[in-house]
Coordinates of C-alpha atoms in Angstrom, one line a residue:
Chain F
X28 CA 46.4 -29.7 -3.3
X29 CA 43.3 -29.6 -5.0
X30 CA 40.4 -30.2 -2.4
X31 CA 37.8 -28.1 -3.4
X32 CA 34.6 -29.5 -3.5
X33 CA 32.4 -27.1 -5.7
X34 CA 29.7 -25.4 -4.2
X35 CA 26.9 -27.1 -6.2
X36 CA 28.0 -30.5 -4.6
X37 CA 28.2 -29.2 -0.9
X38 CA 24.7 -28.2 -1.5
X39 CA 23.5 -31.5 -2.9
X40 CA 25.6 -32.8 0.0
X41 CA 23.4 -30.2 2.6
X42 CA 19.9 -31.2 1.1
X43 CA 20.7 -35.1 2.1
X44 CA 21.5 -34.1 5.4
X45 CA 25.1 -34.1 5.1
X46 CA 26.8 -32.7 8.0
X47 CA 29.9 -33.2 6.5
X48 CA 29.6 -30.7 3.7
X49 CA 27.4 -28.4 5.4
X50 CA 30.3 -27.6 7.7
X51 CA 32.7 -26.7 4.9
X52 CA 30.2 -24.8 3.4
X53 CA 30.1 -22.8 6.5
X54 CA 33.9 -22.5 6.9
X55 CA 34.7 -21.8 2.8
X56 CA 32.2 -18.8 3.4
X57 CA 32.2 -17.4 7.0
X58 CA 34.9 -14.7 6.8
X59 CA 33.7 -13.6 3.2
X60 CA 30.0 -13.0 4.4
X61 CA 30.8 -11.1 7.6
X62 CA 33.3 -9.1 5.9
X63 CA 30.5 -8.2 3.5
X64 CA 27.8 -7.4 5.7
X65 CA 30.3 -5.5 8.1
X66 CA 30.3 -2.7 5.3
X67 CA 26.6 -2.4 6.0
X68 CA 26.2 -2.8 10.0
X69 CA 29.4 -1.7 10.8
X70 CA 29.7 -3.5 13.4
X71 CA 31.5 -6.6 13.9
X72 CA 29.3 -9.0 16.4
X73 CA 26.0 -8.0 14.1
X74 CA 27.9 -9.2 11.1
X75 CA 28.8 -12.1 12.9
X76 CA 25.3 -12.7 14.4
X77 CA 23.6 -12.6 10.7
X78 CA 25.5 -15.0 9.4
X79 CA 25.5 -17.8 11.9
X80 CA 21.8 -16.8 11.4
X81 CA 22.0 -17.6 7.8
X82 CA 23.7 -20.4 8.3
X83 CA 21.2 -21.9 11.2
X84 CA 18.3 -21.0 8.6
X85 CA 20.2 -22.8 5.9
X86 CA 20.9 -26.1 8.3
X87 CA 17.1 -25.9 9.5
X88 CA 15.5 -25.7 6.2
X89 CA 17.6 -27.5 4.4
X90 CA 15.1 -29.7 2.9
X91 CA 13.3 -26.8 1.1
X92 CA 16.3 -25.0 -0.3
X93 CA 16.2 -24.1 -3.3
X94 CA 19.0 -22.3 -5.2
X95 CA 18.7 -20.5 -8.9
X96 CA 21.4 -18.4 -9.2
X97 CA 24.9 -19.9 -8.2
X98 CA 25.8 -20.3 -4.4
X99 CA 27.7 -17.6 -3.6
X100 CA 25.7 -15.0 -5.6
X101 CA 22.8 -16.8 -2.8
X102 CA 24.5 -16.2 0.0
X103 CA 25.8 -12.8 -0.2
X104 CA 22.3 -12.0 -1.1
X105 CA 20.8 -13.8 1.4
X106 CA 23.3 -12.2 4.0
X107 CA 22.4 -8.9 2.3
X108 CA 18.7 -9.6 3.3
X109 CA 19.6 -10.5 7.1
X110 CA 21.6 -7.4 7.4
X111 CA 19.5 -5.0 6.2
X112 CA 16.6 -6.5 8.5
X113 CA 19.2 -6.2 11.1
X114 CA 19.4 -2.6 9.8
X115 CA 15.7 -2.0 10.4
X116 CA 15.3 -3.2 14.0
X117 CA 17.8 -1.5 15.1
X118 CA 16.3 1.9 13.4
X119 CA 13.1 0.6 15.0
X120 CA 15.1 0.5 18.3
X121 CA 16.2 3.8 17.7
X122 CA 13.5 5.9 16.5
X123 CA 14.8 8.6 17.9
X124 CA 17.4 9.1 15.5
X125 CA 15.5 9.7 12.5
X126 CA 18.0 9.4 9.8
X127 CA 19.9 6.3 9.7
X128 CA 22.0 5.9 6.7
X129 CA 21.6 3.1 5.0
X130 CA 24.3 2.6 2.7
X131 CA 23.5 2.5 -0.9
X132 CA 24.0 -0.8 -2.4
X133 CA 24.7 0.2 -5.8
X134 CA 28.6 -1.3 -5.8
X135 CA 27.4 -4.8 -4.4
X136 CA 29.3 -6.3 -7.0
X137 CA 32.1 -4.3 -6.8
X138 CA 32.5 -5.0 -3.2
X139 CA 31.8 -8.8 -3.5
X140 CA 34.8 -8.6 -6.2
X141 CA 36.9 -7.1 -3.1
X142 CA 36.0 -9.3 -0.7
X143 CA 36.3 -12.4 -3.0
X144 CA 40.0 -11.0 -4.0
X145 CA 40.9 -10.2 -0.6
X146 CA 39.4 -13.9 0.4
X147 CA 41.9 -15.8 -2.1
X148 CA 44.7 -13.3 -0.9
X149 CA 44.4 -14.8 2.1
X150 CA 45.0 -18.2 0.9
X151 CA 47.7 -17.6 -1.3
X152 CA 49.5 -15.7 1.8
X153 CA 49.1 -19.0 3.9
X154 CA 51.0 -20.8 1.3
X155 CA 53.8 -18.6 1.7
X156 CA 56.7 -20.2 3.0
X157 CA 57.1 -19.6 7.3
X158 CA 59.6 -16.8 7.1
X159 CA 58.2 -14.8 3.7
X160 CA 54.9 -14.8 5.4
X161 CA 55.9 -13.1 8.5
X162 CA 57.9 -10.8 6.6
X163 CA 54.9 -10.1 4.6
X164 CA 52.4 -10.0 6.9
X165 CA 54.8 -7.8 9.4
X166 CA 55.3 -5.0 6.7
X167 CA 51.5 -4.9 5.2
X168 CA 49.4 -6.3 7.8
X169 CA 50.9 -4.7 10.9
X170 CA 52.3 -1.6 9.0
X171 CA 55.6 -1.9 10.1
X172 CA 58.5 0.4 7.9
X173 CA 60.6 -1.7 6.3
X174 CA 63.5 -0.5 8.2
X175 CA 61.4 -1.9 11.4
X176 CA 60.7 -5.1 10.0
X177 CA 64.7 -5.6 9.0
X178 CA 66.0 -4.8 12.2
X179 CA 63.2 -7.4 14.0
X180 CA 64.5 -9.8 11.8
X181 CA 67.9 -8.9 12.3
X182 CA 68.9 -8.2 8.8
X183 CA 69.0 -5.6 6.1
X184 CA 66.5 -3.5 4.0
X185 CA 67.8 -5.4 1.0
X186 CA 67.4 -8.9 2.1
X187 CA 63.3 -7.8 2.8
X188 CA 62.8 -5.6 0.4
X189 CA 64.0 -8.8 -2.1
X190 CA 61.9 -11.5 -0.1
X191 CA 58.9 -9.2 0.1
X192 CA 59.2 -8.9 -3.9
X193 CA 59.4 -12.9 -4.1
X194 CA 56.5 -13.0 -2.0
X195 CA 54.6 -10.8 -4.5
X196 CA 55.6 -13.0 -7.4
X197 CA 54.5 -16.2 -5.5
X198 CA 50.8 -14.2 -4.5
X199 CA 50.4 -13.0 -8.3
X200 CA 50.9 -16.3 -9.8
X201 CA 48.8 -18.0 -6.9
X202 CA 45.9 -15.9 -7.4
X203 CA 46.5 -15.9 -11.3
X204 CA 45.9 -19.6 -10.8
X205 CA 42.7 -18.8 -9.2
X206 CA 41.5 -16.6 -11.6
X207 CA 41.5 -13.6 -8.9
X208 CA 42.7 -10.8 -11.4
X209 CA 39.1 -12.1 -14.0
X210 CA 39.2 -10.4 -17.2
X211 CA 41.9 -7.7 -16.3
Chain X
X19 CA 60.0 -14.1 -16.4
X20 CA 61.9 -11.1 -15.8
X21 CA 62.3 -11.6 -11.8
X22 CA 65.9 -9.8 -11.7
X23 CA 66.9 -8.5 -8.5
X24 CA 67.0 -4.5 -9.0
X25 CA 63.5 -4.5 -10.7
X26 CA 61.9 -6.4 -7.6
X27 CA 64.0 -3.6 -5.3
X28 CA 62.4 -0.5 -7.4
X29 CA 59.4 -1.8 -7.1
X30 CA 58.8 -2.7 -3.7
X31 CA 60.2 0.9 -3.4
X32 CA 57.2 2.1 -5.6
X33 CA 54.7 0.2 -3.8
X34 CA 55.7 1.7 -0.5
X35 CA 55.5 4.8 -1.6
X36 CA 52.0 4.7 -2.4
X37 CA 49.9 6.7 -4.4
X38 CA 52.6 9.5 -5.4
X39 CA 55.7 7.7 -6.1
X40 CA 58.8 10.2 -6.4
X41 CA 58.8 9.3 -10.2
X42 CA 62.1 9.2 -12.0
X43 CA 63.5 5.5 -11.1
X44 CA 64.9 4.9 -14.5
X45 CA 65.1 1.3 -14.4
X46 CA 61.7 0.6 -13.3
X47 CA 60.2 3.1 -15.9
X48 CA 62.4 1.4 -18.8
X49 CA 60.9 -1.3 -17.4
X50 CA 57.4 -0.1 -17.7
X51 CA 57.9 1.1 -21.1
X52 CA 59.6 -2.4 -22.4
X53 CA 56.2 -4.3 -22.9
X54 CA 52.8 -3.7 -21.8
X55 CA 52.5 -6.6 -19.9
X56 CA 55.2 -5.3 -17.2
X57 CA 52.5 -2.6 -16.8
X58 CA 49.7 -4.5 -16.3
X59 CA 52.0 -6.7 -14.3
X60 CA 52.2 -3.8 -12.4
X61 CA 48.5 -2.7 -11.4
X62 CA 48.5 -6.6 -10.4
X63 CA 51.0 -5.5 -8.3
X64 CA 49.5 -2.9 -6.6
X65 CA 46.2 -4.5 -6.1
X66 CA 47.7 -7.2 -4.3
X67 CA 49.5 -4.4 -1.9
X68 CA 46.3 -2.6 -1.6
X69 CA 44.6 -5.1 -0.7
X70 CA 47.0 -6.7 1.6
X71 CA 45.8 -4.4 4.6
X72 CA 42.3 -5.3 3.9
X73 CA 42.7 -8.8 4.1
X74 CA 44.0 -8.5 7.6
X75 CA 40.0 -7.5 8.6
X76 CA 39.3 -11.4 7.7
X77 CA 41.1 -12.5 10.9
X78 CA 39.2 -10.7 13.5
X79 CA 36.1 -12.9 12.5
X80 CA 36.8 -16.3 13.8
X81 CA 35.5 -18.9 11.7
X82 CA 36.2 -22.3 14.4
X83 CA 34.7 -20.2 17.3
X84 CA 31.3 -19.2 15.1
X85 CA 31.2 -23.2 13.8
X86 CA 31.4 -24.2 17.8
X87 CA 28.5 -22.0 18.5
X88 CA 26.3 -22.9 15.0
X89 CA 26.8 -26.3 15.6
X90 CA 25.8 -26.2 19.8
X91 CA 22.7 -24.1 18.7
X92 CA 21.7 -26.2 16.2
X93 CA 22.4 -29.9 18.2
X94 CA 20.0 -27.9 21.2
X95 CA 17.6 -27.4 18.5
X96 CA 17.3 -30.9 17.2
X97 CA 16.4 -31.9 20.5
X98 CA 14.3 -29.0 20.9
X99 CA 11.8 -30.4 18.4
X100 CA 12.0 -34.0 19.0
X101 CA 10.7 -33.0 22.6
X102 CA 8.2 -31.3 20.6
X103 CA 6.9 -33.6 18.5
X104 CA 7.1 -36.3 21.0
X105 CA 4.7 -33.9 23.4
X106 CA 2.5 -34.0 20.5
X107 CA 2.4 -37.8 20.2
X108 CA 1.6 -37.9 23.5
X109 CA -0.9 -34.9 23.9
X110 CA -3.2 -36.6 20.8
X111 CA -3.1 -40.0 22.6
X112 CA -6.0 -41.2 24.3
X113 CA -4.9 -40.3 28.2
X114 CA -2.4 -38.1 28.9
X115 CA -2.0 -39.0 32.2
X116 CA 0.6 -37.4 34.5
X117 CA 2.4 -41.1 34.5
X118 CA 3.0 -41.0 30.6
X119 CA 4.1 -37.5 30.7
X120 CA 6.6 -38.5 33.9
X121 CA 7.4 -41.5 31.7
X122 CA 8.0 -39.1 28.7
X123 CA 10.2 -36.6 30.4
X124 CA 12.4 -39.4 31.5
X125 CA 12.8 -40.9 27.7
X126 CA 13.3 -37.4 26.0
X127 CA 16.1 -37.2 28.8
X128 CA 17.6 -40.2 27.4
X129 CA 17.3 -38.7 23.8
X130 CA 18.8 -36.0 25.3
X131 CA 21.9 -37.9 26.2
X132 CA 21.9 -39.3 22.5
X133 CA 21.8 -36.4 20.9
X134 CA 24.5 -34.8 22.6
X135 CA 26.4 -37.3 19.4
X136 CA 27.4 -35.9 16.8
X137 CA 29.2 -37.8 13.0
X138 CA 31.4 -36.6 10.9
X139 CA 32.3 -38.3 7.9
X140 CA 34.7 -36.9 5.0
X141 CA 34.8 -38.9 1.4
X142 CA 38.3 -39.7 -0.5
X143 CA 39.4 -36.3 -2.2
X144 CA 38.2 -34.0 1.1
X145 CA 39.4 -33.4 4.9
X146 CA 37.5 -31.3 6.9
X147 CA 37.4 -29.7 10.7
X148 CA 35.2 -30.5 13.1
X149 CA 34.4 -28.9 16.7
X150 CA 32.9 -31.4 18.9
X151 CA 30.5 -30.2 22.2
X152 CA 32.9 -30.3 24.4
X153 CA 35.4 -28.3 22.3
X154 CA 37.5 -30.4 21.0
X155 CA 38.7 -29.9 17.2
X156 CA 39.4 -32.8 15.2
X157 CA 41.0 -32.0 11.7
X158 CA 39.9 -35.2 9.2
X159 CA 42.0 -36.3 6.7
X160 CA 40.1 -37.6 3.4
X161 CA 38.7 -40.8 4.0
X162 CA 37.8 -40.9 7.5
X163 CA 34.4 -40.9 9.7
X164 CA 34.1 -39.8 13.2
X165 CA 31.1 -40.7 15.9
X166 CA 31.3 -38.7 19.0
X167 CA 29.0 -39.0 22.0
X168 CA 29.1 -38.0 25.4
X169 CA 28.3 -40.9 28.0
X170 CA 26.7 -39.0 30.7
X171 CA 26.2 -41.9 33.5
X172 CA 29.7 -42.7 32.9
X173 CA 31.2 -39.0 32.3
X174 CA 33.1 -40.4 29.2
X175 CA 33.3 -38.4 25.9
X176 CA 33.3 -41.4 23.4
X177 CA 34.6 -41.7 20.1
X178 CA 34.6 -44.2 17.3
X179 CA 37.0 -43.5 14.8
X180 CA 38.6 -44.9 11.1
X181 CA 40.7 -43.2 8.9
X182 CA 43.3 -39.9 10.0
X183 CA 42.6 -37.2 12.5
X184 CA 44.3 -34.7 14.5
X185 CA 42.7 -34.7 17.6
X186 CA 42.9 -31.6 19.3
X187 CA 41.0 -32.2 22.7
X188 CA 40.1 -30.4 25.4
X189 CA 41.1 -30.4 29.0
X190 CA 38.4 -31.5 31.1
X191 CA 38.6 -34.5 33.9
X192 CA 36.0 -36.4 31.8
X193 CA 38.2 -38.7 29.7
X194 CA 38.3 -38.5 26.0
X195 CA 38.2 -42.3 24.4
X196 CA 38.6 -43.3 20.9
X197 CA 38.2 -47.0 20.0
X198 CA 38.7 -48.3 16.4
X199 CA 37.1 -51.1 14.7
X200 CA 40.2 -53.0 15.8
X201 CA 39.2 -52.4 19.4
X202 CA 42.4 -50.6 20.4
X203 CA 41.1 -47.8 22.4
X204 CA 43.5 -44.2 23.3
X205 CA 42.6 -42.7 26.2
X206 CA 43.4 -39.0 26.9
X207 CA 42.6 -36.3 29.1
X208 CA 43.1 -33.0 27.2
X209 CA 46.2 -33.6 24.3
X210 CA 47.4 -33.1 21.2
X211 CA 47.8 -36.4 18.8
X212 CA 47.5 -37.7 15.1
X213 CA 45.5 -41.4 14.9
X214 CA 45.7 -43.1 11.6
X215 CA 43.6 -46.2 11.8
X216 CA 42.5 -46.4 7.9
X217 CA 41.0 -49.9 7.5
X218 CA 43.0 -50.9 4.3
X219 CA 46.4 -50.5 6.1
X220 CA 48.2 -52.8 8.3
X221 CA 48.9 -50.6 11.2
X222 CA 47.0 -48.1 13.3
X223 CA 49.7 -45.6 14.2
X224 CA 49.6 -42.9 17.0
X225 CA 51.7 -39.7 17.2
X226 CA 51.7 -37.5 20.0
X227 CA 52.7 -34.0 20.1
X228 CA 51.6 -32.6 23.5
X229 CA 50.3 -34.1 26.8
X230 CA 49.9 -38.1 27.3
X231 CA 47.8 -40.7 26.1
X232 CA 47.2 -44.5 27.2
X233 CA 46.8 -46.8 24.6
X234 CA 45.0 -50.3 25.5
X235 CA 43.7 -53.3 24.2
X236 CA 41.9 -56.1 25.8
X237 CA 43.8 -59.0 26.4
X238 CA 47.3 -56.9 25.2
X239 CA 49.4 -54.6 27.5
X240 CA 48.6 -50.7 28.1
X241 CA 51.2 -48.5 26.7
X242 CA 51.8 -44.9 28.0
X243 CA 52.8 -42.2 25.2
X244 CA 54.8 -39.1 26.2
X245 CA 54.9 -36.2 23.9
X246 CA 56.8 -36.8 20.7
X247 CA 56.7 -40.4 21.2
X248 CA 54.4 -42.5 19.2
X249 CA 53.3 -46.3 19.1
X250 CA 51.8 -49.0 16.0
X251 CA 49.8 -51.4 16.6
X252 CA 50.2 -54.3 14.3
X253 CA 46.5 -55.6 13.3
X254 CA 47.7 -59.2 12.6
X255 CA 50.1 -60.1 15.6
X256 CA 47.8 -57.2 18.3
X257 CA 50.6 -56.1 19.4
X258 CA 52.0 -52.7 20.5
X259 CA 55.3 -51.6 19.6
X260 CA 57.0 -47.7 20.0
X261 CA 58.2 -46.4 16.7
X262 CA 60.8 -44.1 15.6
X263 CA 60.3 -41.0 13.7
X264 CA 60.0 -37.4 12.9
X265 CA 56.7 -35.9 14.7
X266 CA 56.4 -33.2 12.1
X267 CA 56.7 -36.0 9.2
X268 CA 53.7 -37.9 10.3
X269 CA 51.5 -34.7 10.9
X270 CA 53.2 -33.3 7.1
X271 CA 49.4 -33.7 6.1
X272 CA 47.9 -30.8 7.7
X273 CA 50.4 -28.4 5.8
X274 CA 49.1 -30.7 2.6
X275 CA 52.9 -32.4 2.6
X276 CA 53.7 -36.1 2.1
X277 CA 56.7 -36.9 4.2
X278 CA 58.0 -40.1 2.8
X279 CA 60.8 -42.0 5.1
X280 CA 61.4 -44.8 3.0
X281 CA 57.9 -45.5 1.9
X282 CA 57.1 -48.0 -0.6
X283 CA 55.3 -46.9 -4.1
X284 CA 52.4 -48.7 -2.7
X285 CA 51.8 -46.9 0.2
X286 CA 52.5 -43.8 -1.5
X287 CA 49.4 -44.6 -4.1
X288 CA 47.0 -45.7 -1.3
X289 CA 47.6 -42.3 0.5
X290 CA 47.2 -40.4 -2.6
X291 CA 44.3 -42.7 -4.1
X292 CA 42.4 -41.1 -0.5
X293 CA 43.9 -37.4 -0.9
X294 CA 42.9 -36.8 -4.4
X295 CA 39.8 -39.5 -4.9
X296 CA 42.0 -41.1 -7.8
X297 CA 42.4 -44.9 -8.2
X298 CA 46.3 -46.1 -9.4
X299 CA 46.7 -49.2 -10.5
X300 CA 50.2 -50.5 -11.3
X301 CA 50.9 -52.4 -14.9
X302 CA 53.3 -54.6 -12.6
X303 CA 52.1 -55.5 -9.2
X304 CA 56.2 -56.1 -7.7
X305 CA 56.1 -52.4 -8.9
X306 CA 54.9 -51.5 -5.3
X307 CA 57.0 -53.0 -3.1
X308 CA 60.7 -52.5 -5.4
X309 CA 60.5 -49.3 -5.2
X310 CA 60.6 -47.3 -2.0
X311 CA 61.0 -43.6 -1.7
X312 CA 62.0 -40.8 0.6
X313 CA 61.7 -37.3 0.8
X314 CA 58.8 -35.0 0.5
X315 CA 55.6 -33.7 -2.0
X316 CA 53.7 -30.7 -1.6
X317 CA 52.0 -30.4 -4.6
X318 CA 49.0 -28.5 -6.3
X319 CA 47.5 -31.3 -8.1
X320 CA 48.0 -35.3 -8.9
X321 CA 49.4 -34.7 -12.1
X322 CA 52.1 -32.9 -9.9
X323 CA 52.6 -35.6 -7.8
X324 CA 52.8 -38.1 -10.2
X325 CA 55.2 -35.9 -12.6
X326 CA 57.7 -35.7 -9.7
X327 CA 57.5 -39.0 -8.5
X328 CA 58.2 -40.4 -12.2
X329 CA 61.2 -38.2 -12.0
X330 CA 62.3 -39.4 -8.4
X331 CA 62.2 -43.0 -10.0
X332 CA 61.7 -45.2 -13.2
X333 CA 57.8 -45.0 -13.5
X334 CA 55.5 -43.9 -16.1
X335 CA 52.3 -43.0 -15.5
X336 CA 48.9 -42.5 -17.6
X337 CA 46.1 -40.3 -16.0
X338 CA 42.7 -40.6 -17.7
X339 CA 40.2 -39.2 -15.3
X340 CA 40.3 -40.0 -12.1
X341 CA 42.5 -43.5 -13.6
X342 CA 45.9 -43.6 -12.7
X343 CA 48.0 -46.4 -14.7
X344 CA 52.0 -46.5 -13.3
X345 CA 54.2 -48.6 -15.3
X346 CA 57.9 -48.9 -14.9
X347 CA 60.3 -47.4 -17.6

């Protein structure tokens, strides 16, 4: 089902105070922005922290929001921005240790193209059928051996090793549909 | 393509391997070698195993817990500087006198009590989720608008709703109350329910799938639902009848499926006219009532919809846009 608003519109939608598409903003980007500014704080309630604090910022000055570039390219940037400030109170905080690395930031894009990937992943697994999924998800997410995963299931090797390949069909056609795999 | 059984073995094999595959499987390297696509099939592949791990980091951040606290902070905020700018009124007035300002902390109160509200609204072609104050979660359908307040002299979370929701609400002893422009009004406690009051249809339909709700009317009887029981009420006689059906089939649209017991062509095009923002019209208007269907769509796109449907029936359809045109063979 094709739902997806594009971004451009859900802005439009935010500047006339529409709650409406400011809260799908906020859920089509969430997971993708802490993910990204995890890799620089390292620390999963910051991350969290600096985005709901993009997204307040967004809300509150909503009026005055402009965007050049496109939406996402914004928001990563500007969660970039809130982390790295993030970065320097807390070095502030704790002079004492003198070198805190700050990560370079060469691969941005690189990393986006990760996170993006692994963001669409994620949808495509949720449109796996109930019993592929939790085959899937039992052998790659929770690193279970296959042999583990066939005897929770009560089956054979065979059996998952042949619905894990039609899952992998179903996730490279799905994300080929997206567009996930770009110019490659 | 080429989705034989022993190639999908070999490489699920590879994959699990990793990095250093024990090389020599003959058929998946015959494979390999056959075309270069199969190879860049294959680094596909593996970037979708690779990455499979990492995508398992997106679930520790919990997107409807961060929107419940966003949306709290920001409703505190709002009245945060209406107090504010209502100080200021006051302060450049010409006497400030302890009265006004008495006078003043009792109306902001009052705003306070008003802005505890909160409207959702989603247009044709979008659904959306929404985490009231009090923690509910209401999943929209397209089409629908939701105005939530909380009555605080009469501890009553209030609710005006049109169009599909699954109402997800939380326990508490303050009731939850949803009246629709009918004026049929579902009363719950903490439950688990569909509503699907959409103004162009004839019935407002409930569907319960945990707890109890009472459903009321003035000048009608109260009706009590029990978990997998649900109730219409027609709009033209007010009356409230029990139904019969599958649970799951009437909640089919939050997995994005169309369960259709039955259903007439034309209440399959005003469902999808609201899912996908399309309008259908039909060439001949009997058309919508001769032909009923059953069975069930989950499908990508319209054109999906309406390519299956033409082949579940005698109907031909036109798209131009976001014009539908259904005519019969």
């Amino acid at each position: 089902m094709q739902m997806d608003v594009a971004d451009d519109t859900l802005i439009t939608g935010i500047k006339n105070d529409d709650y409406t598409c400011y809260n799908q903003l906020f859920v089509r980007y969430y997971h993708r922005l802490c993910a990204f500014v995890f890799t620089l704080t390292q620390n999963d309630s910051a991350s969290e922290d600096v985005v709901q604090e993009l997204f307040i910022r967004i809300w509150a000055n909503r009026q005055k929001l402009e965007i050049k570039e496109t939406v996402s390219g914004y928001l990563y940037r500007a969660s970039k921005n809130g982390a790295l400030n993030y970065l320097r109170a807390e070095k502030n905080r704790q002079k004492s240790i003198q070198k805190m690395p700050v990560p370079g930031w060469q691969n941005d894009e690189s990393l986006i193209e990760q996170i993006e990937f692994s963001a669409m992943l994620n949808q495509c697994i949720s449109r796996l059928p109930e019993r592929s999924r939790d085959v899937f998800l039992k052998s790659r997410f929770e690193g279970m051996k296959l042999q583990e995963v066939a005897d929770h299931m009560g089956t054979s090797v065979k059996t998952i090793k042949n619905q894990i390949w039609k899952s992998l069909c179903f996730l490279k056609t799905c994300l080929e549909e997206k567009g996930a795999f770009g110019g490659k | 393509m080429e989705e034989q059984l022993p190639k999908g073995e070999h490489l699920v094999d590879y994959l699990e391997e990793g990095e250093h595959p024990v090389s020599g499987n003959p058929d998946l390297d015959s494979w390999r070698q056959a075309d270069p696509r199969n190879e860049s099939d294959l680094e596909k592949y593996q970037r979708i195993w690779k990455a499979s791990t990492g995508a398992a980091a997106f679930s520790k951040f919990d997107t409807s817990a961060a929107w419940a606290k966003v949306n709290s902070l920001l409703a505190d905020q709002d009245v945060r500087t209406r107090r504010l700018k209502n100080l200021m009124y006051v302060a450049s007035g010409v006497a400030a006198s302890l009265f006004i300002i008495l006078g003043l902390a009792f109306y902001t109160r009052f705003f306070v009590i008003s802005d505890s509200a909160i409207s959702m609204k989603t247009t044709n072609g979008s659904r959306s989720e929404v985490v009231l104050p009090d923690g509910s979660v209401v999943k929209l359908n397209a089409g629908s608008s939701l105005n939530y307040h909380f009555d605080k002299i009469h501890k009553v979370r209030e609710v005006n709703f049109s169009g599909e929701g699954f109402f997800e609400v939380s326990k508490s002893t303050q009731p939850f109350v949803i009246e629709t422009a009918e004026g049929l009004r579902v009363r719950v406690l903490g439950t688990k329910f569909n509503l699907s009051t959409y103004p162009e249809d004839r019935a407002v339909r409930t569907t319960l799938v945990e707890g109890k709700v009472e459903l009321s009317m003035d000048g009608a009887d109260q009706m009590v639902l029990a978990s997998g029981q649900m109730a219409s009420f027609d709009k033209e006689s007010k009356t409230l009848k029990y139904d019969e059906g599958e649970v799951s089939h009437q909640i089919g649209w939050l997995q994005n499926k169309l369960y259709m017991d039955n259903m007439s062509l034309n209440e399959v095009c005003s469902k999808l006219e609201r899912w996908y923002d399309v309008n259908i019209s039909l060439a001949d208007r009997e058309l919508g009532e001769k032909i009923h269907y059953t069975g069930v769509l989950k499908e990508e796109s319209v054109a999906d919809v309406m390519s299956a449907l033409s082949q579940l029936s005698n109907i031909a359809y036109q798209i131009e846009g976001k014009e539908i045109v259904l005519s019969g063979k």
